[in-house]
mmCIF file of C-alpha atoms in Angstrom:
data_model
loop_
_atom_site.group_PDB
_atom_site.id
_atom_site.type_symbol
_atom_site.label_atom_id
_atom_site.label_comp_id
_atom_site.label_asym_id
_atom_site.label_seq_id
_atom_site.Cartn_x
_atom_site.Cartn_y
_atom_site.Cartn_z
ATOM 1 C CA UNK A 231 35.565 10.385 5.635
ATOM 2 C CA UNK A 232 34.036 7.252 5.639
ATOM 3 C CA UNK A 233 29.636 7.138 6.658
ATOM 4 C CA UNK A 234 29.018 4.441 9.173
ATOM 5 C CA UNK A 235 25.317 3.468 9.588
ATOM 6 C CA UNK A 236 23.809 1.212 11.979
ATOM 7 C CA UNK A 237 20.754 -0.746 11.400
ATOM 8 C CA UNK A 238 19.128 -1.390 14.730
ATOM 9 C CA UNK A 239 16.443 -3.646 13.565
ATOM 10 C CA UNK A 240 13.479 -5.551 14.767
ATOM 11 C CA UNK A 241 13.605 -8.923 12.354
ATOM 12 C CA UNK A 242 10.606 -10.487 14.038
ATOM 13 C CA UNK A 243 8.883 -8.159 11.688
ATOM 14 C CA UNK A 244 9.515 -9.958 8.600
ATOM 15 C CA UNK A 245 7.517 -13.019 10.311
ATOM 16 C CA UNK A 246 5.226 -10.892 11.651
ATOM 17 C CA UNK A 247 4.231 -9.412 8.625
ATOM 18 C CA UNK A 248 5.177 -12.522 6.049
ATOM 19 C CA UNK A 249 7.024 -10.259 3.659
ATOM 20 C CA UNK A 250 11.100 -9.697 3.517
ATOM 21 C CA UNK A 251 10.642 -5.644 4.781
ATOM 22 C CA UNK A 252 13.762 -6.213 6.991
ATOM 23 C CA UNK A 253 15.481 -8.600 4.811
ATOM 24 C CA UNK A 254 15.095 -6.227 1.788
ATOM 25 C CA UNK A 255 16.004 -3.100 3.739
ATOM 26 C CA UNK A 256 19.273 -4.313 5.091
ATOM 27 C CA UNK A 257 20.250 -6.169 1.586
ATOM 28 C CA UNK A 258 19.069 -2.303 -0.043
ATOM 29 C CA UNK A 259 21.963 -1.072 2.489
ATOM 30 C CA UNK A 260 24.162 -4.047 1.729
ATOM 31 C CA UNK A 261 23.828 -2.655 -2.139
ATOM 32 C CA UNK A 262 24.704 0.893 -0.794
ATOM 33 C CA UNK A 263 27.389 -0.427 0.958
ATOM 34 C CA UNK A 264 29.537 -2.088 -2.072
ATOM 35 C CA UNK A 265 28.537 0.465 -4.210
ATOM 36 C CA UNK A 266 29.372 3.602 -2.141
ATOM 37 C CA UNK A 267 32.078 2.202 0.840
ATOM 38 C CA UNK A 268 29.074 2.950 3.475
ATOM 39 C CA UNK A 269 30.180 1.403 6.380
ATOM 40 C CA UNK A 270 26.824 -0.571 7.672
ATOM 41 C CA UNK A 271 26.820 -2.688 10.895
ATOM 42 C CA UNK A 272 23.785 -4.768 11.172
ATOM 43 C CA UNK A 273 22.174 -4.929 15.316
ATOM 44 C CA UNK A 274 19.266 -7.169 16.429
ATOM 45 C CA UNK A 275 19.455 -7.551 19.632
ATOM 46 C CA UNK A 276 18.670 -5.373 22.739
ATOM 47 C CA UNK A 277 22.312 -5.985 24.238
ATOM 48 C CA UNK A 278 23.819 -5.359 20.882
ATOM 49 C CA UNK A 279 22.529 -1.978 20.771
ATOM 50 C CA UNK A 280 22.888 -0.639 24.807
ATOM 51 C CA UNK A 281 26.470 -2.013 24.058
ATOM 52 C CA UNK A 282 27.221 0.357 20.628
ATOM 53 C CA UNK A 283 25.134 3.291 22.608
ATOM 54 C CA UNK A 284 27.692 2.797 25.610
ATOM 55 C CA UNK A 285 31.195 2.844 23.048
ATOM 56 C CA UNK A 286 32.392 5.839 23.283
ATOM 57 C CA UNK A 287 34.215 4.656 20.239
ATOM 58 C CA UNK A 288 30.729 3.685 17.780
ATOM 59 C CA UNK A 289 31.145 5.070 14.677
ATOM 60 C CA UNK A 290 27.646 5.772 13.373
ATOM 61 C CA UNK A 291 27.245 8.781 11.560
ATOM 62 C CA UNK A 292 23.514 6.997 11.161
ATOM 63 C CA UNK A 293 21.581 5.779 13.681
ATOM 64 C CA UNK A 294 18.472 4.216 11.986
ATOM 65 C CA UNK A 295 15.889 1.986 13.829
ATOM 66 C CA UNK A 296 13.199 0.453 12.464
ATOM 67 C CA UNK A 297 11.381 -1.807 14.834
ATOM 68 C CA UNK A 298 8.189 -1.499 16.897
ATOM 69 C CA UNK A 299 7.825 0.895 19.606
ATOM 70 C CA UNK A 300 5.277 1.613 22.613
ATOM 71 C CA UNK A 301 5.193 5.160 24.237
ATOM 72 C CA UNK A 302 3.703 5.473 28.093
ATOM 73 C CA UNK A 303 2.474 8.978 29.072
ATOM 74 C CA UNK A 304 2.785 10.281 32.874
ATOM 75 C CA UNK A 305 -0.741 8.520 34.191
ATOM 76 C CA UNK A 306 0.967 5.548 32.967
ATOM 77 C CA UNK A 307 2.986 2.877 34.743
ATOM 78 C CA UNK A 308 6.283 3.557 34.393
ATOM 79 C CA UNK A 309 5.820 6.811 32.908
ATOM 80 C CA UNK A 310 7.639 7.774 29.958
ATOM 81 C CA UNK A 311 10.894 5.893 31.135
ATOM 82 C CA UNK A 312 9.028 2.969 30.427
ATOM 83 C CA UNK A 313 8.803 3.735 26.777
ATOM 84 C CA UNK A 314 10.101 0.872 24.631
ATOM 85 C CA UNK A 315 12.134 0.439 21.469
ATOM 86 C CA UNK A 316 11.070 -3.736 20.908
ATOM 87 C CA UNK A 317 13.967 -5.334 18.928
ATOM 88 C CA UNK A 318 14.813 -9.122 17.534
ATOM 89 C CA UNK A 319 13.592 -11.306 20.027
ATOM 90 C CA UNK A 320 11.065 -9.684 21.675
ATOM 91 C CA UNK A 321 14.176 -7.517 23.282
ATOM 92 C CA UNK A 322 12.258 -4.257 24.930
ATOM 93 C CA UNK A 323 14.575 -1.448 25.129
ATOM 94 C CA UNK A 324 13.123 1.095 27.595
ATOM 95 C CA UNK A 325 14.369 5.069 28.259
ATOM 96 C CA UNK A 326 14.606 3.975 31.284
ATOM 97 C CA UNK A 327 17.562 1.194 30.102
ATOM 98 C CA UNK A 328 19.308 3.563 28.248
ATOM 99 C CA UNK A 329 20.074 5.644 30.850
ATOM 100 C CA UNK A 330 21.142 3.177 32.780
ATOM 101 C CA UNK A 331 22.864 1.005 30.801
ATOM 102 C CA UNK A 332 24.004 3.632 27.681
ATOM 103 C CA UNK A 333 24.585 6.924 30.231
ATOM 104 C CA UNK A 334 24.655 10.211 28.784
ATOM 105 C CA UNK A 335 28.620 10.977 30.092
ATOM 106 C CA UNK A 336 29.572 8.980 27.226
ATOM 107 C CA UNK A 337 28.630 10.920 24.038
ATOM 108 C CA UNK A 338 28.762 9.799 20.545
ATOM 109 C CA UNK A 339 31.500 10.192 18.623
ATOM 110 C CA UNK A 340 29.753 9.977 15.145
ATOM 111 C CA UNK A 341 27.263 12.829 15.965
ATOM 112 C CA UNK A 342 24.752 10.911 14.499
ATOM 113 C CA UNK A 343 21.207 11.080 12.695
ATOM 114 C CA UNK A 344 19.182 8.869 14.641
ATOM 115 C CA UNK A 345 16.144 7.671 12.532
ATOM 116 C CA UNK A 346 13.579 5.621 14.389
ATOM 117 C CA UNK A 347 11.317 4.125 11.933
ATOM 118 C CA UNK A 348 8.937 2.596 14.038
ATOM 119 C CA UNK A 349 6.456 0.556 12.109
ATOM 120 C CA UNK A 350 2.748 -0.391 12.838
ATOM 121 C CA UNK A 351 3.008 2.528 15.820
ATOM 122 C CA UNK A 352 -0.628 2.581 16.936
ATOM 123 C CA UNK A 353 0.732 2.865 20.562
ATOM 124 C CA UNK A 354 2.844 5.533 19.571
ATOM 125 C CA UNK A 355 2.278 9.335 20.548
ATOM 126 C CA UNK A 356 4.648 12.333 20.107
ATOM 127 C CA UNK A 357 5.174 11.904 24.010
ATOM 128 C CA UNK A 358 7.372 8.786 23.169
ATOM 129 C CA UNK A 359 10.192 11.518 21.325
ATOM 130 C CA UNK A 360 9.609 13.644 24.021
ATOM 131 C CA UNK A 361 11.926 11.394 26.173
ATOM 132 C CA UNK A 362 14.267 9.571 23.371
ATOM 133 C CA UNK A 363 15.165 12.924 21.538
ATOM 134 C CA UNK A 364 16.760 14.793 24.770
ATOM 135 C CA UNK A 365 17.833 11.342 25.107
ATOM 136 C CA UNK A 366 19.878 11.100 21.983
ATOM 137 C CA UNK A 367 20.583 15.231 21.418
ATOM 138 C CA UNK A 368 22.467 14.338 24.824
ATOM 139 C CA UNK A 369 24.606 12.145 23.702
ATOM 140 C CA UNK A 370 25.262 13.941 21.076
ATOM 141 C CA UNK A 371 23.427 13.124 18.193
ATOM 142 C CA UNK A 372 22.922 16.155 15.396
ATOM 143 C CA UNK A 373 19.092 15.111 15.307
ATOM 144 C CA UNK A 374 16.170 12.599 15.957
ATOM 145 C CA UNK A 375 13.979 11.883 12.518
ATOM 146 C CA UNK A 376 10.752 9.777 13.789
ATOM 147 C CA UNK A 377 6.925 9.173 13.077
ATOM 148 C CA UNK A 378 3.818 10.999 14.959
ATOM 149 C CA UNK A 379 1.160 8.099 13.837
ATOM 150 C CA UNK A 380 0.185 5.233 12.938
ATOM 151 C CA UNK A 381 2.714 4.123 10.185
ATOM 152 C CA UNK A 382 2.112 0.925 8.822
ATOM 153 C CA UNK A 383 4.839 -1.353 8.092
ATOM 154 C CA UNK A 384 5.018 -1.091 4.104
ATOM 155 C CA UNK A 385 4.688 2.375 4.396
ATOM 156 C CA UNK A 386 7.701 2.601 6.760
ATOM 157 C CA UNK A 387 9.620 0.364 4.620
ATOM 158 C CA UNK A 388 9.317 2.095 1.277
ATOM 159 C CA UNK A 389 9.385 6.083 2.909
ATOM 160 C CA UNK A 390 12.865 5.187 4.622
ATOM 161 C CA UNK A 391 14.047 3.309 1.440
ATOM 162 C CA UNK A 392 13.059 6.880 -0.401
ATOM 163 C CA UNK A 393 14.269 8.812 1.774
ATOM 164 C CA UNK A 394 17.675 7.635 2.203
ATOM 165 C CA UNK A 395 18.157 7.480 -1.554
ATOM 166 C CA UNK A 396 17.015 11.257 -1.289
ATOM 167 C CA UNK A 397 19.492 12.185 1.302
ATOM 168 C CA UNK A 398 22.334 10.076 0.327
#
């Protein structure tokens, strides 16, 4: 069977950073692609990816995410529904969205590895998986691969590039 793997990816960061780390991970995949017959499909944008969590025909096998992300505890506004993936464009993807917009009663075919890379996390806190893994084991992904700290951008970059060569 064929692996589909979707890059859900934050492209902003290559400005924000002045370095290619998007550019180069998605042509790395590209490579991966014509070399292997990996399937990859390539979303920026907030809508893009609500849309592909909704299809209860998406193929990913590989969910994989690397963007910036913001976690709210309970004191906080919004509580942890308010917790944000931030994609292309500034586009904030909250919990709270997802159920809404991507509900649980349509699971994912794929069964898929989601990998949320999220990159320069200082407002991250293992609180932020407590809401997006039930999140995606619900829908019916096989497991949820994310960071606890800080992780700085060209860290990020180069540990997913490893580790996908690793588990490929």
């Amino acid at each position: 069977p064929q692996l589909t793997v979707s890059l859900n990816v934050n492209t902003d960061i290559d400005t924000q950073m002045k370095h290619p780390l998007i550019k180069n991970q998605v042509d790395d995949w590209q490579k991966i692609a014509k070399s292997s017959g990996v399937q990859v499909i390539e979303r920026r944008k907030r809508e893009e990816v609500t849309q592909a969590l909704a299809d209860t025909t998406t193929p990913d096998n590989i969910l994989y995410f690397y963007c910036h992300a913001i976690s709210k505890s309970l004191a906080e506004g919004g509580g942890p529904d308010d917790s944000t993936l931030v994609l292309s464009g500034k586009g904030h993807l909250t919990l709270g969205d997802l159920y809404l917009e991507a509900p649980l009663d349509s699971a994912l075919p794929g069964a898929p590895l989601v990998f949320i890379n999220a990159c320069e996390s200082a407002e991250l806190s293992p609180l932020f998986y407590d809401g997006f893994v039930p999140y995606f084991m619900a829908k019916g992904a096989r497991g949820v691969i994310g960071t606890e700290c800080e992780t700085p951008a060209l860290f990020a970059a180069e540990w997913a590039k490893r580790f996908f060569k690793q588990f490929l």
